[in-house]
Short mmCIF file of C-alpha atoms in Angstrom, two decimals:
data_model
loop_
_atom_site.label_atom_id
_atom_site.label_comp_id
_atom_site.label_asym_id
_atom_site.label_seq_id
_atom_site.Cartn_x
_atom_site.Cartn_y
_atom_site.Cartn_z
CA MET A 1 95.12 98.11 108.49
CA VAL A 2 92.17 96.82 110.48
CA GLU A 3 94.15 96.74 113.71
CA ALA A 4 95.54 100.23 113.13
CA PHE A 5 91.99 101.52 112.62
CA CYS A 6 90.77 99.81 115.80
CA GLU A 7 93.77 101.02 117.82
CA ASN A 8 92.92 104.60 116.89
CA SER A 9 89.19 104.39 117.56
CA VAL A 10 87.78 105.30 120.97
CA HIS A 11 84.39 103.75 120.21
CA PRO A 12 83.32 100.11 119.87
CA VAL A 13 84.08 98.70 116.43
CA VAL A 14 82.07 96.06 114.58
CA LEU A 15 84.15 94.29 111.93
CA VAL A 16 82.15 92.79 109.08
CA THR A 17 83.97 89.82 107.57
CA ARG A 18 83.06 86.93 105.32
CA TYR A 19 83.83 84.22 107.88
CA ALA A 20 84.22 84.34 111.64
CA ASP A 21 87.87 83.30 111.53
CA ASP A 22 88.95 85.75 108.82
CA LEU A 23 90.50 88.04 111.42
CA SER A 24 92.01 87.58 114.85
CA VAL A 25 91.40 90.41 117.32
CA PRO A 26 94.32 91.12 119.70
CA ALA A 27 93.53 90.63 123.37
CA ASP A 28 93.96 94.32 124.19
CA LEU A 29 91.23 95.22 121.67
CA ALA A 30 88.82 92.37 122.39
CA ASN A 31 86.72 94.36 124.87
CA ARG A 32 85.61 96.87 122.21
CA VAL A 33 86.01 95.07 118.89
CA SER A 34 83.58 92.40 117.69
CA ILE A 35 83.37 90.40 114.49
CA VAL A 36 80.14 89.84 112.55
CA PRO A 37 80.53 87.41 109.62
CA ILE A 38 78.26 88.06 106.65
CA ASP A 39 78.95 85.62 103.85
CA GLY A 40 77.89 86.81 100.41
CA LEU A 41 78.16 90.55 100.96
CA LEU A 42 81.10 90.90 98.58
CA ASN A 43 81.35 87.56 96.79
CA GLY A 44 77.78 86.28 96.78
CA ARG A 45 75.24 86.18 93.99
CA GLY A 46 71.45 86.09 93.84
CA ARG A 47 69.66 85.21 97.06
CA LEU A 48 72.88 84.83 99.06
CA HIS A 49 73.93 88.38 98.21
CA ALA A 50 70.44 89.81 98.78
CA LYS A 51 70.29 88.17 102.22
CA ALA A 52 73.76 89.50 103.04
CA VAL A 53 72.75 93.04 102.09
CA ARG A 54 69.69 92.85 104.36
CA ARG A 55 71.85 91.65 107.26
CA PHE A 56 74.38 94.40 106.67
CA THR A 57 71.66 97.06 106.46
CA ALA A 58 70.14 95.88 109.73
CA LEU A 59 73.58 96.04 111.35
CA LEU A 60 73.89 99.74 110.54
CA GLY A 61 71.06 100.75 112.86
CA ASP A 62 73.15 102.06 115.77
CA ALA A 63 76.34 102.86 113.85
CA ARG A 64 78.02 106.26 114.11
CA THR A 65 80.18 105.76 111.02
CA VAL A 66 80.85 103.27 108.24
CA SER A 67 84.39 102.64 107.00
CA VAL A 68 85.54 100.36 104.20
CA ILE A 69 89.14 99.12 104.37
CA GLY A 70 90.33 99.84 100.84
CA ALA A 71 93.97 98.67 100.69
CA ASP A 72 94.79 97.64 97.10
CA ILE A 73 91.43 96.08 96.29
CA MET A 74 89.31 99.00 95.06
CA ASP A 75 90.41 99.33 91.43
CA GLY A 76 89.31 95.92 90.19
CA ALA A 77 92.81 94.54 89.59
CA TYR A 78 92.25 91.45 91.73
CA ASN A 79 88.48 90.98 91.73
CA PRO A 80 86.27 93.49 89.87
CA ARG A 81 83.04 92.31 91.52
CA THR A 82 84.27 92.76 95.09
CA SER A 83 85.82 96.13 94.21
CA VAL A 84 82.48 97.35 92.88
CA ARG A 85 80.62 95.96 95.88
CA ARG A 86 82.88 97.80 98.32
CA SER A 87 82.23 101.09 96.57
CA ASP A 88 78.51 100.32 96.37
CA ILE A 89 78.36 99.55 100.10
CA ALA A 90 79.99 102.90 100.82
CA THR A 91 77.58 104.70 98.49
CA CYS A 92 74.50 103.11 100.09
CA ALA A 93 75.72 103.89 103.61
CA ARG A 94 76.40 107.52 102.73
CA ARG A 95 73.00 107.93 101.05
CA ALA A 96 71.45 106.52 104.20
CA GLY A 97 73.02 109.40 106.14
CA PHE A 98 76.09 107.77 107.66
CA ASP A 99 79.53 109.37 107.78
CA THR A 100 81.22 107.03 105.31
CA ARG A 101 84.77 106.66 104.07
CA VAL A 102 87.06 104.26 102.26
CA ILE A 103 90.22 103.93 104.33
CA GLY A 104 93.62 104.42 102.69
CA PHE A 105 93.70 102.67 99.33
CA SER A 106 95.84 102.55 96.20
CA TRP A 107 94.52 103.38 92.76
CA SER A 108 95.90 101.89 89.57
CA SER A 109 96.63 103.78 86.37
CA HIS A 110 94.38 101.21 84.65
CA PRO A 111 91.33 100.50 86.85
CA THR A 112 88.54 98.37 85.47
CA ARG A 113 85.64 100.34 84.02
CA SER A 114 83.19 98.94 86.54
CA ALA A 115 85.44 99.77 89.51
CA LEU A 116 86.00 103.31 88.25
CA ARG A 117 82.29 103.87 87.63
CA SER A 118 81.33 102.66 91.13
CA LEU A 119 84.06 104.71 92.83
CA ARG A 120 82.95 107.84 90.97
CA THR A 121 79.42 107.20 92.20
CA ALA A 122 80.67 106.84 95.78
CA GLY A 123 82.63 110.09 95.58
CA ASP A 124 79.67 111.94 94.07
CA ALA A 125 77.48 110.64 96.92
CA GLY A 126 79.79 112.25 99.46
CA VAL A 127 81.91 109.29 100.52
CA ARG A 128 85.31 110.42 101.81
CA LEU A 129 87.83 108.59 99.60
CA CYS A 130 91.17 108.37 101.38
CA LEU A 131 93.87 107.60 98.82
CA ARG A 132 97.00 106.38 100.57
CA ASP A 133 99.72 108.01 98.50
CA PRO A 134 100.12 111.08 96.28
CA LEU A 135 100.38 109.10 93.04
CA SER A 136 97.12 107.21 93.71
CA ALA A 137 95.36 110.47 94.61
CA GLU A 138 96.63 112.06 91.41
CA ARG A 139 95.42 109.12 89.32
CA ALA A 140 91.96 109.16 90.91
CA ARG A 141 91.55 112.90 90.29
CA VAL A 142 92.63 112.47 86.66
CA ASP A 143 89.98 109.72 86.39
CA GLY A 144 87.31 112.20 87.43
CA VAL A 145 86.75 110.87 90.96
CA SER A 146 85.45 113.41 93.48
CA GLY A 147 85.80 113.24 97.25
CA VAL A 148 89.52 112.39 97.00
CA VAL A 149 91.55 112.98 100.16
CA GLU A 150 95.31 112.42 100.02
CA THR A 151 96.48 110.43 103.04
CA ALA A 152 99.06 107.77 103.93
CA ASP A 153 98.42 104.13 104.72
CA ILE A 154 96.70 103.92 108.10
CA VAL A 155 99.28 101.38 109.30
CA PHE A 156 101.63 104.35 109.76
CA ALA A 157 99.26 105.40 112.57
CA ALA A 158 99.50 102.03 114.35
CA THR A 159 100.32 102.22 118.05
CA SER A 160 101.65 98.73 118.82
CA VAL A 161 105.12 97.26 118.36
CA SER A 162 105.93 93.95 120.04
CA PRO A 163 108.88 94.48 122.42
CA ILE A 164 109.79 90.78 122.39
CA ALA A 165 109.41 89.87 118.70
CA ARG A 166 113.07 90.54 118.00
CA SER A 167 114.28 88.20 120.74
CA SER A 168 111.58 85.53 120.45
CA LEU A 169 111.06 85.21 116.69
CA VAL A 170 114.43 86.04 115.12
CA PRO A 171 117.06 83.26 115.44
CA PHE A 172 120.04 85.58 115.04
CA ALA A 173 121.74 87.37 117.92
CA GLY A 174 123.26 90.28 116.00
CA ALA A 175 122.40 92.29 112.93
CA TYR A 176 120.17 90.65 110.30
CA ALA A 177 118.15 91.31 107.16
CA VAL A 178 114.58 90.31 106.34
CA VAL A 179 113.69 88.98 102.88
CA ASN A 180 110.15 88.21 101.78
CA ALA A 181 109.18 86.26 98.66
CA SER A 182 105.62 87.17 97.72
CA GLY A 183 103.38 84.45 96.35
CA LEU A 184 101.78 87.09 94.12
CA LEU A 185 105.13 87.83 92.47
CA ALA A 186 106.31 84.25 92.01
CA SER A 187 105.83 84.54 88.25
CA HIS A 188 107.75 87.83 88.13
CA VAL A 189 110.72 87.17 90.42
CA ARG A 190 112.39 83.75 90.26
CA ALA A 191 113.40 81.98 93.44
CA ASP A 192 116.95 81.79 92.05
CA ASP A 193 117.06 85.58 91.79
CA LEU A 194 115.98 86.10 95.41
CA ALA A 195 118.42 83.38 96.48
CA ARG A 196 121.20 85.44 94.91
CA VAL A 197 119.99 88.43 96.94
CA VAL A 198 120.03 86.34 100.11
CA VAL A 199 123.59 85.15 99.45
CA HIS A 200 124.64 88.72 98.70
CA LEU A 201 123.34 89.85 102.09
CA VAL A 202 125.03 86.95 103.89
CA GLU A 203 128.31 87.79 102.21
CA ARG A 204 127.86 91.37 103.42
CA GLY A 205 127.69 90.03 106.97
CA LEU A 206 123.91 89.97 107.38
CA PRO A 207 122.18 86.66 108.12
CA VAL A 208 118.73 86.53 106.54
CA LEU A 209 115.31 85.74 107.94
CA LEU A 210 112.99 84.58 105.14
CA LEU A 211 109.63 85.88 106.32
CA PRO A 212 106.27 84.95 104.73
CA HIS A 213 104.06 87.99 105.27
CA VAL A 214 100.83 86.49 103.92
CA ILE A 215 100.05 82.88 104.82
CA ARG A 216 97.12 81.45 102.86
CA PRO A 217 96.53 78.96 100.04
CA LEU A 218 97.43 79.76 96.44
CA THR A 219 98.71 83.34 96.73
CA GLY A 220 100.43 83.11 100.12
CA ASP A 221 104.17 83.51 100.65
CA ARG A 222 105.20 80.34 102.45
CA GLU A 223 105.87 78.20 99.38
CA ALA A 224 107.62 81.08 97.62
CA CYS A 225 109.93 81.55 100.63
CA ARG A 226 110.61 77.81 100.78
CA ALA A 227 111.59 77.87 97.11
CA VAL A 228 114.10 80.63 97.83
CA LEU A 229 115.60 78.64 100.70
CA ARG A 230 115.97 75.58 98.47
CA ALA A 231 117.79 77.71 95.90
CA VAL A 232 120.33 79.12 98.38
CA ASP A 233 123.83 77.69 98.09
CA PRO A 234 124.21 75.12 100.93
CA ALA A 235 127.47 76.80 101.91
CA HIS A 236 125.41 79.76 103.21
CA SER A 237 122.45 77.85 104.65
CA ASP A 238 123.58 78.26 108.27
CA SER A 239 123.06 82.00 107.90
CA VAL A 240 119.52 81.73 106.50
CA ALA A 241 116.37 80.92 108.47
CA LEU A 242 112.80 80.48 107.27
CA TRP A 243 109.88 81.37 109.52
CA GLU A 244 107.70 78.25 109.53
CA GLY A 245 105.44 79.18 112.44
CA ASP A 246 101.92 80.55 112.55
CA VAL A 247 100.79 83.90 111.18
CA VAL A 248 102.84 86.70 112.73
CA SER A 249 100.72 89.54 114.13
CA PRO A 250 101.17 93.11 112.80
CA ALA A 251 102.74 94.21 116.11
CA GLU A 252 105.20 91.31 115.88
CA ILE A 253 105.97 92.12 112.24
CA ARG A 254 106.81 95.67 113.30
CA GLY A 255 109.00 94.32 116.09
CA ILE A 256 110.90 92.05 113.68
CA ALA A 257 111.28 94.80 111.09
CA GLU A 258 112.35 97.36 113.69
CA GLY A 259 115.40 95.23 114.55
CA ALA A 260 116.43 94.58 110.94
CA THR A 261 119.19 96.40 109.10
CA VAL A 262 117.26 96.27 105.82
CA VAL A 263 114.13 94.62 104.41
CA VAL A 264 113.52 93.29 100.89
CA THR A 265 109.90 92.45 100.14
CA GLY A 266 107.22 91.92 97.54
CA ARG A 267 104.50 92.83 100.05
CA MET A 268 103.66 96.49 100.51
CA HIS A 269 102.58 96.18 104.12
CA LEU A 270 105.78 94.47 105.19
CA ALA A 271 107.59 97.46 103.71
CA ILE A 272 105.27 99.85 105.54
CA ASN A 273 105.89 98.04 108.82
CA ALA A 274 109.64 98.48 108.27
CA LEU A 275 109.42 102.13 107.22
CA PHE A 276 107.24 102.63 110.32
CA SER A 277 110.50 102.49 112.33
CA GLY A 278 112.73 104.13 109.76
CA VAL A 279 114.17 100.84 108.51
CA PRO A 280 115.07 100.94 104.79
CA ALA A 281 112.79 98.65 102.77
CA LEU A 282 113.24 97.73 99.12
CA ILE A 283 109.83 96.97 97.59
CA LEU A 284 109.35 94.90 94.46
CA ALA A 285 106.63 96.36 92.26
CA SER A 286 104.59 94.77 89.48
CA GLN A 287 101.28 96.71 89.28
CA GLY A 288 102.34 100.36 89.57
CA LYS A 289 101.07 100.69 93.14
CA VAL A 290 104.33 100.83 95.09
CA GLU A 291 105.74 103.97 93.50
CA GLY A 292 103.39 106.18 95.50
CA LEU A 293 104.62 104.71 98.79
CA ALA A 294 108.24 105.46 97.85
CA ARG A 295 107.18 108.99 96.87
CA LEU A 296 105.77 109.56 100.38
CA PHE A 297 109.36 109.41 101.62
CA ASP A 298 110.91 111.08 98.55
CA ARG A 299 112.86 107.88 98.02
CA ASP A 300 112.00 106.58 94.57
CA GLU A 301 114.97 104.19 94.74
CA LEU A 302 113.12 102.07 97.31
CA CYS A 303 110.72 100.90 94.57
CA LEU A 304 112.20 98.29 92.24
CA ASP A 305 110.78 96.62 89.15
CA ALA A 306 110.01 92.95 89.78
CA GLY A 307 110.68 91.90 86.18
CA PRO A 308 113.74 90.28 84.58
CA GLY A 309 117.04 91.39 86.07
CA ALA A 310 115.54 91.93 89.51
CA ALA A 311 118.50 90.34 91.30
CA GLU A 312 120.95 92.85 89.84
CA ARG A 313 118.67 95.79 90.68
CA ILE A 314 118.12 94.60 94.23
CA THR A 315 121.78 93.92 95.02
CA ALA A 316 122.83 97.29 93.58
CA ALA A 317 120.18 99.06 95.66
CA LEU A 318 121.23 97.12 98.77
CA ASP A 319 124.85 98.12 98.28
CA ALA A 320 123.83 101.78 98.01
CA ILE A 321 121.77 101.58 101.20
CA LEU A 322 124.32 99.63 103.23
CA ALA A 323 127.07 102.03 102.21
CA ASP A 324 125.22 104.83 104.01
CA ARG A 325 122.61 103.00 106.05
CA GLU A 326 122.57 105.36 109.04
CA SER A 327 122.01 108.40 106.86
CA VAL A 328 119.22 106.69 104.90
CA SER A 329 117.51 105.60 108.11
CA ASN A 330 117.80 109.07 109.64
CA ASP A 331 116.25 110.58 106.53
CA LEU A 332 113.33 108.13 106.67
CA ARG A 333 112.77 108.88 110.37
CA ALA A 334 112.81 112.61 109.70
CA ARG A 335 109.90 112.18 107.28
CA LEU A 336 107.86 109.88 109.52
CA PRO A 337 106.03 112.58 111.56
CA ARG A 338 104.55 114.04 108.35
CA VAL A 339 103.63 110.58 107.07
CA ARG A 340 101.97 109.68 110.38
CA ARG A 341 99.93 112.88 110.34
CA SER A 342 98.79 111.97 106.84
CA ALA A 343 97.86 108.48 108.04
CA LEU A 344 95.67 109.98 110.75
CA ASP A 345 93.85 111.97 108.05
CA ASN A 346 92.05 108.70 107.29
CA LEU A 347 90.22 109.29 110.56
CA HIS A 348 89.68 113.03 110.25
CA GLY A 349 86.20 113.91 111.47
CA LEU A 350 85.80 110.68 113.43
CA ASP A 351 86.18 110.48 117.17
CA SER A 352 89.58 108.91 117.53
CA ALA A 353 92.33 108.50 120.08
CA HIS A 354 94.18 111.51 118.59
#
């Protein structure tokens, strides 16, 4: 999301992070994108937080606009304090006179009270709240949030796709599938179940690349993908590969997904990077936030429950897609121009490249 925002901005961008190495700026953006780490702005308490707020306020001096990357971290589901702080930052910036927005985010049907209260305050202050799917926008309006703008995830407005990712990162010469095991869903979807999905794809003639989309301690995908590989029947292991390299850039992810026949994932942004090219993506859902993405394409069947019986649901959905894959892909591509226009609505009113 950050890269897509920067790609579409014609002005210099200052990225505020917690630590200096939280993000890696692509070489083609390095001349106009800088990183300023401010520890304590979201997570800090007491003096650390107060110092961080002063640093952030001083940083705003020459800013034209202030944007908060919302993603799926505004409704308090993961960390109520940081959700509230993001909304509070937006509120303060808007009250100080800055054009302020929260970029494309999901909204749960059960937000925490503190997150809802702070988002309502931001909307009432005039912050432009860009909900990234129709279901999230509907939920926010029902919750009494003002300033709601229905958009699509800003990644749909990305401009970069690696032309060599397919040949350099995928170890299969012909058609292939991508399967992702999310570390966040490890307690919902067993490795054995995803291994059955992998074998099903191999038996359908599609070798499988197991692709960790998030690589970090605790909630990352690498260990979850390794567990799936261990659970695959050895008789099929030659047709399954696990990506063990470094973090794959968003442009490379889009390049890998673009070449795939189908993608199965527990990570929303891997699905978005596949749908970006009209590649069918089955998305495992556990928090009620994926349904809105499927609705953007009028394809509710792309969203699957991650609970018990997931293997059967996934294999049945795969069979339906593969039976008419070209038609499904053409339908997704036909809807992409509308989705991309909606993604650019995140930047409406800002000077952008479009």
